[in-house]
Amino acid sequence: MSRIGVFVCHCGENISATVNCEKVAKITGELKGVEFSTDYKYMCSYPGQTLIKEAIKEHKLDGVVVAACSPRMHEPTFRKACAEAGLNPFLCEMSNIREHCSWVHPKDDLTTEKAQDLVRVMVEKVKKNKALNSIKVPVTKTALVIGGGIAGIQAALDIANCGHKVIMVERQPSIGGHMSQLSETFPTLDCSQCILTPRMVEVAQHPNITLHTYSEVESVDGFIGNFKVKIRKRSKSIDEHLCTGCGLCTTKCPQKKIPNEFERGLGFRPAIYVPFPQAVPNKPVIDREHCTYYIKGKCKICEIVCPTKAIRFDQEDEVIDVAVGAIVMATGFDVLKTDYFPEYGYGKYADVIDGLAFERLASASGPTQGEIRRPSDGKIPKKIVFVACAGSRDPAKGIEYCSKICCMYTAKHAMLYKHKVHDGIPYVFYMDIRAGGKNYEEFVRRTIVEDETQYIRGRVSTIYEKNGKLIVKGADTLMGAQPVEIEADMVVLATAGVANHGAEELAQTVHISYDPYKFFAEAHPKLKPVETNTAGIFLAGACQAPKDIPESVAAASGAAVKVAALFSNDELTRDPLVAVVNRSAPPVYSQCVGCFLCQSVCPYQAIEREEIKNRNGEVIKTLARVNEGLCQGCGTCVALCRTKAIDIHGYSNQQVYTEIMALLND
Amino acid sequence: MIKVGFYPGCSMKGGAQEYQESVTALAKVFDIELVEVPDWNCCGATAAHNMNKELSLSLPARIMALAEKEGITDIVVPCAACYNRLSLVKHELAEDPSLSSKVASIIDLKYQGTTQILNIIQFIDKYITDKLEEKVVKPFDYKSACYYGCLLVRPHSILKFDRVEDPQSMDVLVRKAGGNAIDWAFKTECCGAGLSVSRTDTVARLSGNILKDAVDREAEVVVVACPMCHSNLDMRRPEINKFLEKKIDVPVMYISQVLGLAVGIDAKTLGLNRHMTEVNLPVRPAKEPAVAAVPEKVVITQKTEA
Ligand SMILES: Cc1cc2nc3c(=O)[nH]c(=O)nc-3n(C[C@H](O)[C@H](O)[C@H](O)COP(=O)(O)OP(=O)(O)OC[C@H]3O[C@@H](n4cnc5c(N)ncnc54)[C@H](O)[C@@H]3O)c2cc1C
Ligand code: SF4
Ligand code: SF4
Ligand code: SF4
Ligand code: SF4
């Protein structure tokens, strides 16, 4: 006869507003095998946990059902409490009467009845639970950082400085990310290159960091502490050991008119190129799509001029396997494609540019050496219009959310413009000015007051060219939506920050969840902002949502601490909820007939072969065996096995049937 | 001969006769007979939905119900305003079945909402575009400013037709007819619409600005797909000229007239003589059967659903 305790939680009012918790405790207390039942306002709080622990001791409970929130939320909490009271943690189960009941139903007797049903099901299940012991697995103390923007750089340096190895994978030829394209940064106007490039160099030189640029992650297997990762190192067509980075090849390449991505198309680059002078590593790659040799089979000028004979036209991609214990995602963001709003004429008019292009114009190392000159004719624009929220906060045309960084960088742009073009007039069309952050509002005020920027609250309806001017039509909503028309020389669109291209595929490759906008999803928006729902994988920077540099860096350091904490253990304990192939006495040995169908379906390669030998050492039977370290408890093999030889600990067929029967036998 | 349903609306029986004449003539060249929805009524235009909600739903619903009864699957609605009303009502009734049955009882007809409502461009695209280029005998070799106005493309979430801010569908047709559709800034600016009578000064200003931009960009003709736009841009020319303080004589033609000329229909059949502003296009020496410059690739990435 079981001695089960039922603990019904009110979750403040989250559950008790629609479910009569007292009644649930009372009715389920009368079930067969239930020794004790009660309800409490916050079961997860200290007094709540104490209540459970004392009940276990006082009533000699041999099973516990906590009826509360989702097990995703608090199963570890309650299992730990049970263990502290001397009960095997796997004899504790949760019944989800919040997400599955109180949150989705109105206040009604039926809602309370459903909660009772859900508890009853778990009571029956717990009766079949077995005491299990956690599995211990070793931890590989190397971290993988995907993405080498400021967030990836910060995370990698922090982890490496804790004494752990780091492997960084960056898909571009250089690390640095968007920050390397910025001119000066709000709110202090320090030069982006000056604060970033020393860190890029530090990454390259750190003894604990291995850098793979021009590379991408191809697959990720395994689990926390024990990931196996395949990295595709795309061919750079040069031998990196021989190349000294002299750059001679890049000056002689006949392909000179390839739009330079780093300069947002405002300049050109050759086919063999280093993306920017401060790149790390400072060695070129050949862009095979544009190289004359790969297109026409002739040229090889770079090979001829290279003093160290480093060019390798026949170099192939290389796929390497690495083992890591933790992964930090730091793949950053992108800006919205501007064909969302044809009315602004981006692409049609050369002088309508986006914010990143303006950064390049304002940058001392940019195509104009930091002079603000418009792309069409190189003239200095005397009237410039900045359009905030281009694509943001607009469910009809772009995205619904606020991109968060653009109010600030637009203010910065207006300020930089005024610092460089003293007689120029900057206009900003905005919806609201969102400048929450240390010294941010003060920064925007400076732009308005000291740098005399005309802030117009209203949206731009259309931009068109007339007589060499860009006519910007909009409304001033603070003047009773009065139409405004500005004849500008140049327009800068503060385009929305969106998830990076390829983010969705990458999330699927590493097995983490993402939100509807394809930004990576955190495990909890408030309390687990740098964790993902996949144990051992963490988030840093703008891959999670648009973030500015301070926030990206803070998140990166947060993720690094989580990795360091993980690496402070030599072993990890895992829940033993894994598959097991049954064993029985000779001559049967097991229900398994050795067909190994399970081996072919297991997504984690967790099924091994075990040979049963007789006394003479002859193999008399080959059986399946589950590697507990690899099995993720997905259950695919269980569904497949024809002889029902496999079961999952904690979710055995018997337990699941019991749950169903409990519902049916109401 | 294919038969396609047709809703002329009031304007085509009055001031915009030449629109109906040209649409009918164009259809005939492509072996299409337009069959008027029998016993049709006014769509409610701008008045009904400002006065009485049920009335504004019932009028278009009755037209569609009559078409259903007749077994008509596609209704061509050349007037952009009628097209807008019919489409919006169809959408609203589809969203709300109880409203739909209420309206059915008001009009005392079965209403299922199964008819397709086609504006003039959708009609041409569905039945004509494929065969258009091979039938062009007199390429319409003129700089054309295609003017879409407000009602043809808005609201996008319901009509899901073309890009709202920089529509292209008419430009594509004009190019196929051998014309040179220019890029200009006032494609979807309001012409003043129904204020034509009550606030002629406003119409003169709004329509004037539209025509001025077209002329500044050297357009030889403005192409429209709506009788209301046409009357404002064409009939209000004296007021417009006064507002602009100069005489503008750029003609305003319906897209059906442009295509009609290109496929060889004579000016009179197309009703070109009925315009207030004379349509006096310069004669161009015949070129190679020009299928004009391949239109630049138009990226239509307008989000279609919220
Ligand atoms: C116009 C503009 C101006 C700005 N100005 C400022 C400012 O003044 N001050 C400020 O604080 N912030 C500013 N920001 C914000 C700043 O750019 C971001 O906060 C910062 O770049 C975020 O860093 P990150 O490392 O998270 O992402 P990113 O900079 O986007 O870096 C991500 C890196 O990951 C790499 N990557 C992506 N996908 C993969 C993959 N699949 N595999 C491998 N590598 C991958 C990318 O190549 C890139 O190197 C500005 C942003 C814009 C658009
Ligand atoms: S082989 Fe290719 S990369 Fe080398 S110089 Fe010629 S075009 Fe440039
Ligand atoms: S940060 Fe400012 S400009 Fe950017 S989306 Fe938000 S409100 Fe608009
Ligand atoms: S599927 Fe079942 S019987 Fe077949 S090898 Fe696997 S455990 Fe054994
Ligand atoms: S439950 Fe079975 S199929 Fe799933 S991981 Fe474990 S052994 Fe493989």
JSON list of C-alpha atoms in Angstrom, two decimals, chain A residues 550-658:
[
{"chain": "A", "resi": 550, "resn": "PRO", "atom": "CA", "xyz": [26.70, 47.70, -23.41]},
{"chain": "A", "resi": 551, "resn": "GLU", "atom": "CA", "xyz": [23.83, 45.21, -23.28]},
{"chain": "A", "resi": 552, "resn": "SER", "atom": "CA", "xyz": [25.53, 42.78, -25.63]},
{"chain": "A", "resi": 553, "resn": "VAL", "atom": "CA", "xyz": [28.68, 42.84, -23.57]},
{"chain": "A", "resi": 554, "resn": "ALA", "atom": "CA", "xyz": [26.78, 42.40, -20.30]},
{"chain": "A", "resi": 555, "resn": "ALA", "atom": "CA", "xyz": [24.91, 39.41, -21.70]},
{"chain": "A", "resi": 556, "resn": "ALA", "atom": "CA", "xyz": [28.16, 37.95, -23.02]},
{"chain": "A", "resi": 557, "resn": "SER", "atom": "CA", "xyz": [29.80, 38.16, -19.62]},
{"chain": "A", "resi": 558, "resn": "GLY", "atom": "CA", "xyz": [26.67, 36.62, -18.11]},
{"chain": "A", "resi": 559, "resn": "ALA", "atom": "CA", "xyz": [26.85, 33.71, -20.53]},
{"chain": "A", "resi": 560, "resn": "ALA", "atom": "CA", "xyz": [30.57, 33.31, -19.79]},
{"chain": "A", "resi": 561, "resn": "VAL", "atom": "CA", "xyz": [29.88, 33.00, -16.07]},
{"chain": "A", "resi": 562, "resn": "LYS", "atom": "CA", "xyz": [27.33, 30.29, -16.77]},
{"chain": "A", "resi": 563, "resn": "VAL", "atom": "CA", "xyz": [29.90, 28.41, -18.81]},
{"chain": "A", "resi": 564, "resn": "ALA", "atom": "CA", "xyz": [32.56, 28.83, -16.14]},
{"chain": "A", "resi": 565, "resn": "ALA", "atom": "CA", "xyz": [30.14, 27.58, -13.50]},
{"chain": "A", "resi": 566, "resn": "LEU", "atom": "CA", "xyz": [29.40, 24.53, -15.61]},
{"chain": "A", "resi": 567, "resn": "PHE", "atom": "CA", "xyz": [33.11, 23.89, -16.08]},
{"chain": "A", "resi": 568, "resn": "SER", "atom": "CA", "xyz": [33.75, 24.12, -12.35]},
{"chain": "A", "resi": 569, "resn": "ASN", "atom": "CA", "xyz": [32.46, 20.54, -12.08]},
{"chain": "A", "resi": 570, "resn": "ASP", "atom": "CA", "xyz": [34.39, 17.52, -13.29]},
{"chain": "A", "resi": 571, "resn": "GLU", "atom": "CA", "xyz": [31.21, 15.55, -13.65]},
{"chain": "A", "resi": 572, "resn": "LEU", "atom": "CA", "xyz": [27.61, 16.42, -14.31]},
{"chain": "A", "resi": 573, "resn": "THR", "atom": "CA", "xyz": [24.64, 14.59, -12.99]},
{"chain": "A", "resi": 574, "resn": "ARG", "atom": "CA", "xyz": [21.89, 13.87, -15.44]},
{"chain": "A", "resi": 575, "resn": "ASP", "atom": "CA", "xyz": [18.37, 12.71, -14.91]},
{"chain": "A", "resi": 576, "resn": "PRO", "atom": "CA", "xyz": [18.29, 8.94, -15.35]},
{"chain": "A", "resi": 577, "resn": "LEU", "atom": "CA", "xyz": [15.19, 9.16, -17.57]},
{"chain": "A", "resi": 578, "resn": "VAL", "atom": "CA", "xyz": [16.79, 7.08, -20.29]},
{"chain": "A", "resi": 579, "resn": "ALA", "atom": "CA", "xyz": [15.86, 3.98, -22.23]},
{"chain": "A", "resi": 580, "resn": "VAL", "atom": "CA", "xyz": [16.76, 0.55, -20.97]},
{"chain": "A", "resi": 581, "resn": "VAL", "atom": "CA", "xyz": [16.64, -2.81, -22.76]},
{"chain": "A", "resi": 582, "resn": "ASN", "atom": "CA", "xyz": [15.28, -5.38, -20.36]},
{"chain": "A", "resi": 583, "resn": "ARG", "atom": "CA", "xyz": [17.37, -8.29, -19.12]},
{"chain": "A", "resi": 584, "resn": "SER", "atom": "CA", "xyz": [16.24, -11.59, -17.72]},
{"chain": "A", "resi": 585, "resn": "ALA", "atom": "CA", "xyz": [17.72, -14.84, -16.57]},
{"chain": "A", "resi": 586, "resn": "PRO", "atom": "CA", "xyz": [19.32, -17.33, -19.01]},
{"chain": "A", "resi": 587, "resn": "PRO", "atom": "CA", "xyz": [18.50, -18.91, -21.33]},
{"chain": "A", "resi": 588, "resn": "VAL", "atom": "CA", "xyz": [16.27, -16.00, -22.42]},
{"chain": "A", "resi": 589, "resn": "TYR", "atom": "CA", "xyz": [18.58, -13.12, -21.39]},
{"chain": "A", "resi": 590, "resn": "SER", "atom": "CA", "xyz": [16.17, -10.51, -22.75]},
{"chain": "A", "resi": 591, "resn": "GLN", "atom": "CA", "xyz": [13.00, -9.99, -24.72]},
{"chain": "A", "resi": 592, "resn": "CYS", "atom": "CA", "xyz": [15.30, -8.35, -27.29]},
{"chain": "A", "resi": 593, "resn": "VAL", "atom": "CA", "xyz": [15.68, -10.45, -30.41]},
{"chain": "A", "resi": 594, "resn": "GLY", "atom": "CA", "xyz": [18.64, -8.55, -31.75]},
{"chain": "A", "resi": 595, "resn": "CYS", "atom": "CA", "xyz": [16.97, -7.06, -34.80]},
{"chain": "A", "resi": 596, "resn": "PHE", "atom": "CA", "xyz": [18.61, -3.69, -34.10]},
{"chain": "A", "resi": 597, "resn": "LEU", "atom": "CA", "xyz": [15.82, -1.70, -35.66]},
{"chain": "A", "resi": 598, "resn": "CYS", "atom": "CA", "xyz": [16.18, 0.54, -32.65]},
{"chain": "A", "resi": 599, "resn": "GLN", "atom": "CA", "xyz": [19.77, 1.25, -33.57]},
{"chain": "A", "resi": 600, "resn": "SER", "atom": "CA", "xyz": [18.72, 2.52, -36.97]},
{"chain": "A", "resi": 601, "resn": "VAL", "atom": "CA", "xyz": [16.16, 4.99, -35.60]},
{"chain": "A", "resi": 602, "resn": "CYS", "atom": "CA", "xyz": [17.93, 6.35, -32.54]},
{"chain": "A", "resi": 603, "resn": "PRO", "atom": "CA", "xyz": [18.73, 9.99, -33.39]},
{"chain": "A", "resi": 604, "resn": "TYR", "atom": "CA", "xyz": [21.54, 10.08, -30.83]},
{"chain": "A", "resi": 605, "resn": "GLN", "atom": "CA", "xyz": [23.41, 6.90, -31.75]},
{"chain": "A", "resi": 606, "resn": "ALA", "atom": "CA", "xyz": [22.80, 5.65, -28.23]},
{"chain": "A", "resi": 607, "resn": "ILE", "atom": "CA", "xyz": [22.10, 1.98, -29.01]},
{"chain": "A", "resi": 608, "resn": "GLU", "atom": "CA", "xyz": [25.08, -0.34, -28.73]},
{"chain": "A", "resi": 609, "resn": "ARG", "atom": "CA", "xyz": [25.54, -4.08, -29.32]},
{"chain": "A", "resi": 610, "resn": "GLU", "atom": "CA", "xyz": [26.22, -6.37, -26.45]},
{"chain": "A", "resi": 611, "resn": "GLU", "atom": "CA", "xyz": [27.34, -9.93, -27.00]},
{"chain": "A", "resi": 612, "resn": "ILE", "atom": "CA", "xyz": [26.29, -12.63, -24.56]},
{"chain": "A", "resi": 613, "resn": "LYS", "atom": "CA", "xyz": [28.88, -15.39, -24.42]},
{"chain": "A", "resi": 614, "resn": "ASN", "atom": "CA", "xyz": [28.77, -18.86, -22.94]},
{"chain": "A", "resi": 615, "resn": "ARG", "atom": "CA", "xyz": [31.46, -20.31, -20.74]},
{"chain": "A", "resi": 616, "resn": "ASN", "atom": "CA", "xyz": [33.57, -21.18, -23.73]},
{"chain": "A", "resi": 617, "resn": "GLY", "atom": "CA", "xyz": [33.53, -17.61, -24.86]},
{"chain": "A", "resi": 618, "resn": "GLU", "atom": "CA", "xyz": [31.27, -18.30, -27.83]},
{"chain": "A", "resi": 619, "resn": "VAL", "atom": "CA", "xyz": [28.71, -15.65, -28.71]},
{"chain": "A", "resi": 620, "resn": "ILE", "atom": "CA", "xyz": [25.26, -17.08, -28.15]},
{"chain": "A", "resi": 621, "resn": "LYS", "atom": "CA", "xyz": [23.18, -13.93, -28.47]},
{"chain": "A", "resi": 622, "resn": "THR", "atom": "CA", "xyz": [23.63, -10.31, -29.45]},
{"chain": "A", "resi": 623, "resn": "LEU", "atom": "CA", "xyz": [21.43, -7.85, -27.61]},
{"chain": "A", "resi": 624, "resn": "ALA", "atom": "CA", "xyz": [20.80, -4.14, -27.76]},
{"chain": "A", "resi": 625, "resn": "ARG", "atom": "CA", "xyz": [22.12, -2.00, -24.94]},
{"chain": "A", "resi": 626, "resn": "VAL", "atom": "CA", "xyz": [21.55, 1.71, -24.30]},
{"chain": "A", "resi": 627, "resn": "ASN", "atom": "CA", "xyz": [24.49, 4.00, -23.67]},
{"chain": "A", "resi": 628, "resn": "GLU", "atom": "CA", "xyz": [23.13, 6.06, -20.80]},
{"chain": "A", "resi": 629, "resn": "GLY", "atom": "CA", "xyz": [25.51, 8.89, -21.50]},
{"chain": "A", "resi": 630, "resn": "LEU", "atom": "CA", "xyz": [24.15, 9.39, -24.99]},
{"chain": "A", "resi": 631, "resn": "CYS", "atom": "CA", "xyz": [20.46, 8.49, -24.63]},
{"chain": "A", "resi": 632, "resn": "GLN", "atom": "CA", "xyz": [18.21, 11.58, -24.46]},
{"chain": "A", "resi": 633, "resn": "GLY", "atom": "CA", "xyz": [15.12, 9.63, -23.48]},
{"chain": "A", "resi": 634, "resn": "CYS", "atom": "CA", "xyz": [13.25, 10.58, -26.64]},
{"chain": "A", "resi": 635, "resn": "GLY", "atom": "CA", "xyz": [11.43, 7.24, -26.74]},
{"chain": "A", "resi": 636, "resn": "THR", "atom": "CA", "xyz": [11.68, 6.61, -30.45]},
{"chain": "A", "resi": 637, "resn": "CYS", "atom": "CA", "xyz": [13.15, 3.14, -29.89]},
{"chain": "A", "resi": 638, "resn": "VAL", "atom": "CA", "xyz": [10.38, 2.23, -27.46]},
{"chain": "A", "resi": 639, "resn": "ALA", "atom": "CA", "xyz": [7.73, 2.95, -30.02]},
{"chain": "A", "resi": 640, "resn": "LEU", "atom": "CA", "xyz": [9.59, 0.90, -32.58]},
{"chain": "A", "resi": 641, "resn": "CYS", "atom": "CA", "xyz": [10.66, -2.22, -30.70]},
{"chain": "A", "resi": 642, "resn": "ARG", "atom": "CA", "xyz": [8.51, -5.12, -31.88]},
{"chain": "A", "resi": 643, "resn": "THR", "atom": "CA", "xyz": [9.07, -7.24, -28.80]},
{"chain": "A", "resi": 644, "resn": "LYS", "atom": "CA", "xyz": [8.57, -4.41, -26.30]},
{"chain": "A", "resi": 645, "resn": "ALA", "atom": "CA", "xyz": [12.05, -5.02, -24.97]},
{"chain": "A", "resi": 646, "resn": "ILE", "atom": "CA", "xyz": [12.78, -1.32, -24.39]},
{"chain": "A", "resi": 647, "resn": "ASP", "atom": "CA", "xyz": [11.28, 0.99, -21.84]},
{"chain": "A", "resi": 648, "resn": "ILE", "atom": "CA", "xyz": [12.08, 4.44, -20.57]},
{"chain": "A", "resi": 649, "resn": "HIS", "atom": "CA", "xyz": [12.82, 4.98, -16.93]},
{"chain": "A", "resi": 650, "resn": "GLY", "atom": "CA", "xyz": [10.22, 7.25, -15.46]},
{"chain": "A", "resi": 651, "resn": "TYR", "atom": "CA", "xyz": [7.97, 6.92, -18.52]},
{"chain": "A", "resi": 652, "resn": "SER", "atom": "CA", "xyz": [7.54, 3.18, -18.83]},
{"chain": "A", "resi": 653, "resn": "ASN", "atom": "CA", "xyz": [4.73, 1.79, -20.92]},
{"chain": "A", "resi": 654, "resn": "GLN", "atom": "CA", "xyz": [3.17, 0.59, -17.73]},
{"chain": "A", "resi": 655, "resn": "GLN", "atom": "CA", "xyz": [3.24, 4.07, -16.23]},
{"chain": "A", "resi": 656, "resn": "VAL", "atom": "CA", "xyz": [1.73, 5.67, -19.29]},
{"chain": "A", "resi": 657, "resn": "TYR", "atom": "CA", "xyz": [-1.02, 3.06, -19.48]},
{"chain": "A", "resi": 658, "resn": "THR", "atom": "CA", "xyz": [-1.73, 3.56, -15.81]}
]
